[in-house]
XYZ file of C-alpha atoms in Angstrom:
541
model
C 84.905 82.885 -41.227
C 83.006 86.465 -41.691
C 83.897 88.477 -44.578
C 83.647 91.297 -42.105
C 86.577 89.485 -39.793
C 90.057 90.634 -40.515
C 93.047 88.282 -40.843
C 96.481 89.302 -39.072
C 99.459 87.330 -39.917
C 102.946 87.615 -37.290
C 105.508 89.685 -38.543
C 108.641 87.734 -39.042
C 110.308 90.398 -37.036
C 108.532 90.178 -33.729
C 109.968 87.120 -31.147
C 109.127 83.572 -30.966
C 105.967 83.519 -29.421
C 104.983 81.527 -26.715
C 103.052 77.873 -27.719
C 99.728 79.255 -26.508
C 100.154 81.973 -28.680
C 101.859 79.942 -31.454
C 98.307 77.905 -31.315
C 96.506 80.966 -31.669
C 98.673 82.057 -34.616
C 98.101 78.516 -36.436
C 94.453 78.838 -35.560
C 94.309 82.078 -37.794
C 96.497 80.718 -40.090
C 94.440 77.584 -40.811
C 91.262 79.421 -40.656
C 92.393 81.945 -43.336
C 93.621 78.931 -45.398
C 89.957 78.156 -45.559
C 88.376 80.736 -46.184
C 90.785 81.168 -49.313
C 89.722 77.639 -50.587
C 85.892 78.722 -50.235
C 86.887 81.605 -52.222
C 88.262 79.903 -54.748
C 85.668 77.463 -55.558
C 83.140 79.880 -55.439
C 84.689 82.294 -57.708
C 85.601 78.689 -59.970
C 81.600 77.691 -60.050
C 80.226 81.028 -59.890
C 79.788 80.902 -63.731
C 78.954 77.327 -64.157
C 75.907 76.664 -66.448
C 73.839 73.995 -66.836
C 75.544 71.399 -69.398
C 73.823 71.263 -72.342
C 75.234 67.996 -73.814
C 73.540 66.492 -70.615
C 70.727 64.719 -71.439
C 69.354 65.342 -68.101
C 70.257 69.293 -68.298
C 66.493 69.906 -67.739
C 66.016 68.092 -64.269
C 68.352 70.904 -63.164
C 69.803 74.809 -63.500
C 69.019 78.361 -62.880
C 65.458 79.083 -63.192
C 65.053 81.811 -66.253
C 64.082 85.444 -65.159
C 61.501 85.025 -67.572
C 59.997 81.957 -65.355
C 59.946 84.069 -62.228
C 57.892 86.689 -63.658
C 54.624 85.428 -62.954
C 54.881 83.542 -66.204
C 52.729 80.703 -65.650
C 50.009 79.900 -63.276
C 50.318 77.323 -61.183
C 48.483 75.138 -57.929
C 50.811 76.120 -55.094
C 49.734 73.347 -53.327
C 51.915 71.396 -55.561
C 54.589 72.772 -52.675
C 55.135 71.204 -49.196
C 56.104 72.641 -46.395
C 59.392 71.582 -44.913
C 57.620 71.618 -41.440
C 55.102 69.249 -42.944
C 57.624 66.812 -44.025
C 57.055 63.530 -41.819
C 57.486 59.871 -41.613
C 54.153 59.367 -42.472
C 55.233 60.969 -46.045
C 57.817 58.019 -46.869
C 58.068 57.177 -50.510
C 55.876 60.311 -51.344
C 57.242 62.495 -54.222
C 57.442 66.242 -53.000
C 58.612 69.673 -54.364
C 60.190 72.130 -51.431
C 61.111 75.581 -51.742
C 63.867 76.978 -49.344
C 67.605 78.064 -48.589
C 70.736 76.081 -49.222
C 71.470 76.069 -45.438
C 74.817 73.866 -46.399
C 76.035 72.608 -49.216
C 78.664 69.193 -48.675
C 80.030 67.381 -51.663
C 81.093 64.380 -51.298
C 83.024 62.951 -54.031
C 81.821 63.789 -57.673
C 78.604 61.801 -57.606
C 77.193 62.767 -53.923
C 76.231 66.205 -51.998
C 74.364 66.512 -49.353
C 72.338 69.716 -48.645
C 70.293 70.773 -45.610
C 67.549 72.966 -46.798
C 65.513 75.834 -44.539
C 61.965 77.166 -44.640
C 60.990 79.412 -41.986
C 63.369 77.533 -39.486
C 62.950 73.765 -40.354
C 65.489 72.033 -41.945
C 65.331 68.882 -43.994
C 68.327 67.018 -45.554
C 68.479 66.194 -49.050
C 70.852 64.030 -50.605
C 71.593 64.586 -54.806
C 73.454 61.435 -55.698
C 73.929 60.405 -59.572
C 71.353 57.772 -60.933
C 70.742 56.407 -64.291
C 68.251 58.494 -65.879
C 67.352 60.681 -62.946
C 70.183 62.293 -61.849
C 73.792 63.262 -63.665
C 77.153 63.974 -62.543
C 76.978 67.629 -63.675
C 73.404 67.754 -61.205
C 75.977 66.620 -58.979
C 78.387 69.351 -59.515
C 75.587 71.737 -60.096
C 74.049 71.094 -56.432
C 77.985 71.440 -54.753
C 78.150 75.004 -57.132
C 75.377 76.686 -54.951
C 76.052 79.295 -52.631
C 74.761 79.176 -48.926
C 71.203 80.958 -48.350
C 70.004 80.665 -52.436
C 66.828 80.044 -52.902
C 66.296 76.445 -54.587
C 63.183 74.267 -55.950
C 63.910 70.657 -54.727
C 61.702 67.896 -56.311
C 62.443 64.304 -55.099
C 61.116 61.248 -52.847
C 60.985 61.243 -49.396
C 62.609 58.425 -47.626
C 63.399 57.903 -43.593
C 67.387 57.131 -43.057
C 68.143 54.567 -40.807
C 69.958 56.767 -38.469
C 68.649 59.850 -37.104
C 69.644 63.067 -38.618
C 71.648 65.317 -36.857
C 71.796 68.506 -38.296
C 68.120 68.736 -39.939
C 64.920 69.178 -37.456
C 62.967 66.774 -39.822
C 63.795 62.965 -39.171
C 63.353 62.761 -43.307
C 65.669 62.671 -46.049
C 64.646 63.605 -49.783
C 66.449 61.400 -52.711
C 66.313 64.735 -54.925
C 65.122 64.329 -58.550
C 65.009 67.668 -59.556
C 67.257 70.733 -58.309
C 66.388 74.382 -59.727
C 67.577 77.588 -58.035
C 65.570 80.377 -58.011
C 67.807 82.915 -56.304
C 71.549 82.827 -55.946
C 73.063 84.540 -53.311
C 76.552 86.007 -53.137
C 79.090 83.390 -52.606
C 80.626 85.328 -49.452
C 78.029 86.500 -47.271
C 78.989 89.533 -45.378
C 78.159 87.849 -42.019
C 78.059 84.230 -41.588
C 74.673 82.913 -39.959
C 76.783 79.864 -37.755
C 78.683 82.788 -36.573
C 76.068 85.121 -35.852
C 73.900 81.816 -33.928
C 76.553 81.319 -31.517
C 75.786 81.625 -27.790
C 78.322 83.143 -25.994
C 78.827 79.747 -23.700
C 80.283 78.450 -26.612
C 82.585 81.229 -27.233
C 83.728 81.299 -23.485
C 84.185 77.615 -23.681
C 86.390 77.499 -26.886
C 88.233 80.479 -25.544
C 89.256 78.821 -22.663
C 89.932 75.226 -24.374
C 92.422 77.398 -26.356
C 90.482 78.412 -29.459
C 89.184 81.470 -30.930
C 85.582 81.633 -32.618
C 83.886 84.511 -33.976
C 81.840 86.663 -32.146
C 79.131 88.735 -34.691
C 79.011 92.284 -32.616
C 75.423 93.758 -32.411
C 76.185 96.695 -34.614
C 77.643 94.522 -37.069
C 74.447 92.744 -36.462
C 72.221 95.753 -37.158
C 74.390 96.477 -40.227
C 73.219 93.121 -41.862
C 69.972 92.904 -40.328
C 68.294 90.836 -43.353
C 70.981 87.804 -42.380
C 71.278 88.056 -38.592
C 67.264 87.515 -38.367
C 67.578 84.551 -40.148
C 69.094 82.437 -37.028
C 67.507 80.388 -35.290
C 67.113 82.931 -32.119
C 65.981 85.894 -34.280
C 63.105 83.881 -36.008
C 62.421 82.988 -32.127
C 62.306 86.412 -30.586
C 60.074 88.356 -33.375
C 57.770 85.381 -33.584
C 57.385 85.886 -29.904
C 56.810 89.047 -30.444
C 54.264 88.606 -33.315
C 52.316 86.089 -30.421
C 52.580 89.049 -27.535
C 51.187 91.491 -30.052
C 47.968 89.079 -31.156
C 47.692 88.037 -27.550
C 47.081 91.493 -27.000
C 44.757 92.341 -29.351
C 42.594 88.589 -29.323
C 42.001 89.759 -24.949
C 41.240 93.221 -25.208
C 38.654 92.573 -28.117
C 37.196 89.879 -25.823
C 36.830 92.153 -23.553
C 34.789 94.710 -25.570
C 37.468 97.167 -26.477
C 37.741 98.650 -30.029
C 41.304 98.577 -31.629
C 41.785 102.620 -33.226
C 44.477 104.007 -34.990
C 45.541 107.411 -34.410
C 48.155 110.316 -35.950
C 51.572 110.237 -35.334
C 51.742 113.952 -36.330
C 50.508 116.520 -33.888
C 51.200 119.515 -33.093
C 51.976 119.355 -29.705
C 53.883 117.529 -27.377
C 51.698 114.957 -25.992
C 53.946 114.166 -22.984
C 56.191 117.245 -21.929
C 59.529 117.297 -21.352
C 62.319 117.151 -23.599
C 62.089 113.883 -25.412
C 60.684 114.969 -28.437
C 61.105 115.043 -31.850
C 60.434 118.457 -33.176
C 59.907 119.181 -36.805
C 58.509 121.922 -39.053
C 55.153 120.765 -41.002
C 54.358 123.833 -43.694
C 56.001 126.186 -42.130
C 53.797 125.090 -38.619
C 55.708 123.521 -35.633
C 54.640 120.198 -34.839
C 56.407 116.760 -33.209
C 56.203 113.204 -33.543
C 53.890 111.628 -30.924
C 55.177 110.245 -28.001
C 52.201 108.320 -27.556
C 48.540 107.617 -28.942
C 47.598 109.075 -25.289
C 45.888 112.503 -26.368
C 44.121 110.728 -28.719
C 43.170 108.048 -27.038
C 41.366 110.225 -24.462
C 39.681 111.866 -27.206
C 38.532 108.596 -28.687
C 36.686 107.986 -24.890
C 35.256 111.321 -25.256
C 34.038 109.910 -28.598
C 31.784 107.374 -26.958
C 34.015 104.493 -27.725
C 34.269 103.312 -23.942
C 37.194 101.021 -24.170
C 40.026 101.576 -26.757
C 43.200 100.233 -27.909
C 45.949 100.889 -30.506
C 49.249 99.434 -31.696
C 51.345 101.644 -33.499
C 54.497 103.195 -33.471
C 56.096 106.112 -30.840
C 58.716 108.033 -30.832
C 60.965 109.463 -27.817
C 64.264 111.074 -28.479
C 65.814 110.108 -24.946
C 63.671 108.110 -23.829
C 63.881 106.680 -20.032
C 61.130 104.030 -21.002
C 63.600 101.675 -22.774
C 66.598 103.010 -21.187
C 68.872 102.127 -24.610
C 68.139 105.611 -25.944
C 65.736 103.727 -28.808
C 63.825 106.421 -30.831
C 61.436 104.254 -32.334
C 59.147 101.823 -30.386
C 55.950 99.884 -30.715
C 53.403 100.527 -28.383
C 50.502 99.003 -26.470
C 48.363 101.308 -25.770
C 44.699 100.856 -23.731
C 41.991 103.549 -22.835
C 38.684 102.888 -20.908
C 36.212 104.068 -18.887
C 36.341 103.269 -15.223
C 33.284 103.630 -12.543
C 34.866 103.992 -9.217
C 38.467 103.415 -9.033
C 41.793 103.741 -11.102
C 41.727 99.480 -10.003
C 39.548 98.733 -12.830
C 42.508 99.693 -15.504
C 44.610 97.558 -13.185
C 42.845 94.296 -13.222
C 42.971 94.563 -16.798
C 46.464 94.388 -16.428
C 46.560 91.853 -14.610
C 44.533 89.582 -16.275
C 45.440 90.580 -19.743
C 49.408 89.698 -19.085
C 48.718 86.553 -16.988
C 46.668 84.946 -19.575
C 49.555 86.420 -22.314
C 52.304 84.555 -20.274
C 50.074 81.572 -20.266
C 49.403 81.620 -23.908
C 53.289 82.322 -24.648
C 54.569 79.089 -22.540
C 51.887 77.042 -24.360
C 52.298 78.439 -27.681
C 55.997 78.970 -28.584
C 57.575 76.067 -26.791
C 59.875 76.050 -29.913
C 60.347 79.636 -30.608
C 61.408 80.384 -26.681
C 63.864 76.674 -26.697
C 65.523 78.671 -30.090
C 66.163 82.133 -27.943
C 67.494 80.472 -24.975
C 69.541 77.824 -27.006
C 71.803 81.423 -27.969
C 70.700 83.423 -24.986
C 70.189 81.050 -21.927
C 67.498 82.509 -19.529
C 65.146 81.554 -16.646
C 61.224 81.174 -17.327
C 59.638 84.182 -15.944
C 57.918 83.683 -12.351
C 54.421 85.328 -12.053
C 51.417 85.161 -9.927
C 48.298 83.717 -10.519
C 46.969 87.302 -8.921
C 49.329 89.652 -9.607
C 50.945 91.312 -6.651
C 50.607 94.780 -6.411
C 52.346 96.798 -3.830
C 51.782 101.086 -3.182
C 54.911 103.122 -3.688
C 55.203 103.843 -0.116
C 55.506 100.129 0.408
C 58.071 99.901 -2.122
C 60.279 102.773 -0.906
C 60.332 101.177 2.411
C 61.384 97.819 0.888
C 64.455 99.401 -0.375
C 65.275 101.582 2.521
C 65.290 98.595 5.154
C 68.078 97.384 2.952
C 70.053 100.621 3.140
C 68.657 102.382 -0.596
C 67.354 105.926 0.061
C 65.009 107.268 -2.327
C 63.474 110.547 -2.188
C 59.893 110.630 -0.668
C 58.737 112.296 -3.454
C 60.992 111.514 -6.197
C 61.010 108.454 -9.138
C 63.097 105.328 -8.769
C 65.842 105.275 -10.826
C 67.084 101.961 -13.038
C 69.299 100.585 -9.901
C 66.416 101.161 -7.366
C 63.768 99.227 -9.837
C 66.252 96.555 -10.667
C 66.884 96.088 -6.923
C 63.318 96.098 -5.542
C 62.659 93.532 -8.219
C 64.979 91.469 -6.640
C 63.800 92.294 -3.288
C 60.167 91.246 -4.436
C 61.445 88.111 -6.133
C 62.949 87.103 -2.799
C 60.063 88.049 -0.618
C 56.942 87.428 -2.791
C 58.210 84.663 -5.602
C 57.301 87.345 -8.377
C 59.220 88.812 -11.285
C 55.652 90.260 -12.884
C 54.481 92.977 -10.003
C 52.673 96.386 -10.085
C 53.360 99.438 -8.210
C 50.921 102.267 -7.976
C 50.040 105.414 -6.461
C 53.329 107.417 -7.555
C 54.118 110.816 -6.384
C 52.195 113.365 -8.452
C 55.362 115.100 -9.251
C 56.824 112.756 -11.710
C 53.644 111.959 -13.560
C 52.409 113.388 -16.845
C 50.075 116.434 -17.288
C 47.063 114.476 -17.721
C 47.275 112.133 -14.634
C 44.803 112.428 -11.679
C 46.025 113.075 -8.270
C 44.983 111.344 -5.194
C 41.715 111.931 -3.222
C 43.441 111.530 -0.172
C 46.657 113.271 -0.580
C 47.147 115.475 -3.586
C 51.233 114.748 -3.556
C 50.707 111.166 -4.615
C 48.482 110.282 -7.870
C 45.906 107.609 -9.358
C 48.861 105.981 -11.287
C 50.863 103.068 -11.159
C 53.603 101.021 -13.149
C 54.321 97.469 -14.148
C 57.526 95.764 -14.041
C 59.384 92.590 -15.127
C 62.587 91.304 -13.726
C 62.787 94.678 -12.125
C 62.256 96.729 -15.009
C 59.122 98.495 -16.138
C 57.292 97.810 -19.047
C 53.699 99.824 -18.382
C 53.123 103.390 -17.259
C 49.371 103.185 -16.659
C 47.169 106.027 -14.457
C 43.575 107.652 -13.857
C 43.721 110.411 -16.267
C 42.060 114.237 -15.528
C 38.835 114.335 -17.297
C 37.757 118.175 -16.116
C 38.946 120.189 -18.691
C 39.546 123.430 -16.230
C 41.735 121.250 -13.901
C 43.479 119.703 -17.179
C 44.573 123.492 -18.149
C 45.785 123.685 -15.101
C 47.990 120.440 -14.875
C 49.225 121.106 -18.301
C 50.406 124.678 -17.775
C 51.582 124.150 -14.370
C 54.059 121.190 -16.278
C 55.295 123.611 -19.087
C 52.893 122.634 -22.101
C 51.294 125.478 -23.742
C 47.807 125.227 -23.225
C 47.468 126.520 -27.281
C 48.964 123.623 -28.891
C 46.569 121.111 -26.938
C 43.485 123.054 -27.452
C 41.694 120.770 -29.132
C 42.593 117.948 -26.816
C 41.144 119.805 -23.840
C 38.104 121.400 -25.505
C 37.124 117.499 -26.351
C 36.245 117.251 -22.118
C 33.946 120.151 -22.341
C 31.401 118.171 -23.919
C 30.868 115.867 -21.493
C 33.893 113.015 -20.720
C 33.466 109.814 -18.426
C 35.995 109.206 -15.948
C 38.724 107.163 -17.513
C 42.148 105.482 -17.254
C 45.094 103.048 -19.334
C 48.463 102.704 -19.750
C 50.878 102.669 -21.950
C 52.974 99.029 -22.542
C 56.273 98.917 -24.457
C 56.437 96.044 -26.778
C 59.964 95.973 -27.256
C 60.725 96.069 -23.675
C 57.497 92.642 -22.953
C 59.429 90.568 -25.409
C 63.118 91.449 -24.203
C 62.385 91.385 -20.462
C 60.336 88.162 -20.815
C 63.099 86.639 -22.812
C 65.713 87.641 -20.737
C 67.582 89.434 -22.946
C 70.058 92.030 -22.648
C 69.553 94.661 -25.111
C 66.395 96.055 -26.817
C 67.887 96.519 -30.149
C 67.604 92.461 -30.285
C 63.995 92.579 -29.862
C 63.436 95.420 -32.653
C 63.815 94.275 -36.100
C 65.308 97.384 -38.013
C 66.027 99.607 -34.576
C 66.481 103.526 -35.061
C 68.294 105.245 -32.783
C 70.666 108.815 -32.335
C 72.693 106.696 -34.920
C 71.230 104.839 -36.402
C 68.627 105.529 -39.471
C 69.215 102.472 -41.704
C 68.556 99.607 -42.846
């Protein structure tokens, strides 16, 4: 049970309560019991020390401060890894670093413990031995508190039975048994709490029992233990994979990674979501994208850019959980003819991402859906892409009305996904050539119709994920635009003055990390898929 979970114990002056609520009661009861009994033998071993009548005291113990401070060099690859750890290692001595996942004692001369590296698990049995290993080892291994850090020397052997709780099929007959780290002996959140699915909650819940659900703020608030389960470690080394997939395409495809500020003095978007802040007594904002400076960087004679960095929006309709913070994907090029070319990078770049993600992390994607059960995402080999026009009149020959010249809201993008699921076999889709009107500043209108514009966005599972366009490379035209949408012309001056000496016609888009890794994981909530989130509320951890 959660140190943050409160106990409540019947007043002996309410009625007799009914037996379904009498279970409850002894459920709490018996659960409280427990977590009293923990308490009590941590706070009785907290202070245990190695024995030092015990002529095996030094296979065993608290490593000194004095040892962890760089004290010694030493060959690392004395260490395995716990992944590494394999049948065909059998009778091989090892030394392991990782958690104390569990700790079981069994008796005064066994305990068992399940040890974690970077989310593999081996079991390790400490069991007294002549010579080797003493009682007080013993005792010593059952004192530990969950998620220390220990040094496990000892020989790898292969149980007759499999293991159940451990993903390596290997036991280690521990010789040696040093802890490096201890952690608290009540951990604010516990991680089999915060690794339940919600299945299992609804299932106990309706076989009469109540387990504890780990909220997402209380989550947030302990954000250095809740990324330790299993589904965590999944989702952000997803997200590590979407963010190198990224990068190992677009350099493939002769585009040069940049970095640009985050401080300007402008706003680099319009509107109200901004963050505005004084810099030396001059005003200036956060950037709400790389974009200015991206197009600058084409103007540079780069020819094909990209960046990933942070952005900031204060309500921002991109993630649509009000998240302040995000990582973007951001791409620039030059284009010959047609806004298409920025489009077919898209496409390509995303298939061959959701390609290398199914191939790659098998594992990580099996841990997020064991907690968060969810369909694999249905794409195209040739992504579909659909005008705006033909996407309006999707959704009104189903009875949705959208203005002819408006945006779609959440609803209307979240249907017409569904609508293109069921008619084309797609949850990955593009739609382009958006009204004009709800574009930025800097995006090029149609040839053909100046009410509609060279822009498009990407969606999955009905929601978007890329704002991509054409962009206006004549600087006279670009005053225009930029007035006409409320910037002032004199904080962007150097922006527009970089098209006056000569700029190719260009185009990109924009791609929300947080929003690839949630939507492809079909996850609920963005703040899962960012790993300290900020939002109105939320400035720490």
């Amino acid at each position: 049970m959660s140190s943050s979970e409160s106990q409540d114990t019947a007043a002996a002056s309410e009625p007799q309560p009914s037996k379904k609520a009498a279970k409850k009661e002894a459920a709490k009861q018996d659960k409280l019991r427990r977590r009293q009994e923990i308490a009590a033998a941590s706070a009785a071993t907290a202070n245990l020390s190695v024995d030092e009548a015990d002529p095996l005291a030094a296979n065993y113990g608290d490593v000194p401060l004095v040892d962890l401070q760089s004290k010694t060099p030493v060959d690392v690859g004395e260490w395995t890894h716990v992944e590494a750890l394999g049948g065909t290692l059998e009778n091989r001595a090892v030394l392991i670093r990782g958690r104390a996942q569990t700790i079981r004692p069994v008796g005064k001369k066994m305990a068992f413990l399940v040890i974690r590296e970077n989310g593999f698990t081996v079991q390790c049995l400490v069991q007294a031995q002549p010579d080797t290993v003493s009682p007080q080892m013993v005792k010593f291994a059952a004192s530990l508190n969950r998620e220390s850090i220990v040094d496990v020397e000892g020989v790898v052997s292969i149980p007759a039975a499999p293991i159940k709780g451990a993903t390596q099929q290997v036991e280690i007959q521990v010789k040696k048994l040093y802890c490096v780290s201890r952690a608290v002996p009540t951990l604010p959140i516990n991680l089999e709490d915060a690794a339940r699915s919600e299945v299992e909650i609804e299932k106990a819940l309706q076989a009469g029992e109540q387990l504890v659900r780990v909220n997402q703020d209380t989550r947030l608030n302990f954000r250095v233990l809740d990324v330790r389960t299993p589904a965590n470690q999944g989702i952000f080394r997803v997200q590590s994979h979407v963010a190198n997939a990224f990068r190992q395409f677009l350099l493939s495809e002769g585009f040069c990674e940049i970095h640009t500020p985050k401080l300007i003095a402008g706003s680099s978007e319009g509107g109200a979501a901004v963050f505005r802040l004084d810099y030396k007594g001059q005003p200036a904002c956060l950037a709400q994208s790389p974009q200015l400076h991206k197009q600058m960087s084409i103007c540079g004679d780069f020819g094909r850019v990209f960046e990933i960095g942070p952005v900031f929006r204060a309500e921002d309709s991109y993630t649509h959980r009000h998240l302040c913070e995000f990582t973007g994907l951001d791409v620039e090029m030059e284009i010959k003819k047609h806004y298409f070319e920025v489009m077919d990078i898209v496409d390509r770049l995303f298939v061959a991402m959701f390609d290398s993600l199914n191939q790659h992390c098998k594992k990580d994607l099996e841990a997020v859906e064991s907690q968060y059960p969810f369909e694999p995402l249905k794409y195209l080999r040739n992504t579909l892409r659909l005008t705006y026009e033909e996407g309006i009149q999707m959704l009104k020959e189903v009875g949705v009305e959208i203005e002819p010249f408006g945006d779609l809201n959440t609803e209307a993008e979240r249907k017409l996904g569904q609508l293109v699921l069921e008619k084309y076999g797609t949850e990955f889709y593009i739609l382009h050539r958006y009204p004009l009107a709800v574009r930025p500043f800097y995006t090029m209108p149609c040839y053909d119709n100046p009410a509609y514009s060279n822009s498009f966005d990407v969606f999955i599972r009905g929601e978007e994920i890329i704002s991509g366009a054409q962009r206006v490379h004549v600087p006279e035209f670009l005053e225009q635009r930029a007035a006409a949408c409320g910037i002032d012309v004199k904080t962007i001056s150097t922006y527009i003055d970089s098209f006056r000496y000569g700029a190719p016609p260009h185009g990109g888009f924009g791609v929300g990390l947080e929003r690839v890794v949630m939507l492809f994981c079909g996850l609920n909530n963005i703040r899962k898929t960012s790993l300290f989130p900020r939002d109105p509320l939320r400035i720490a951890p």
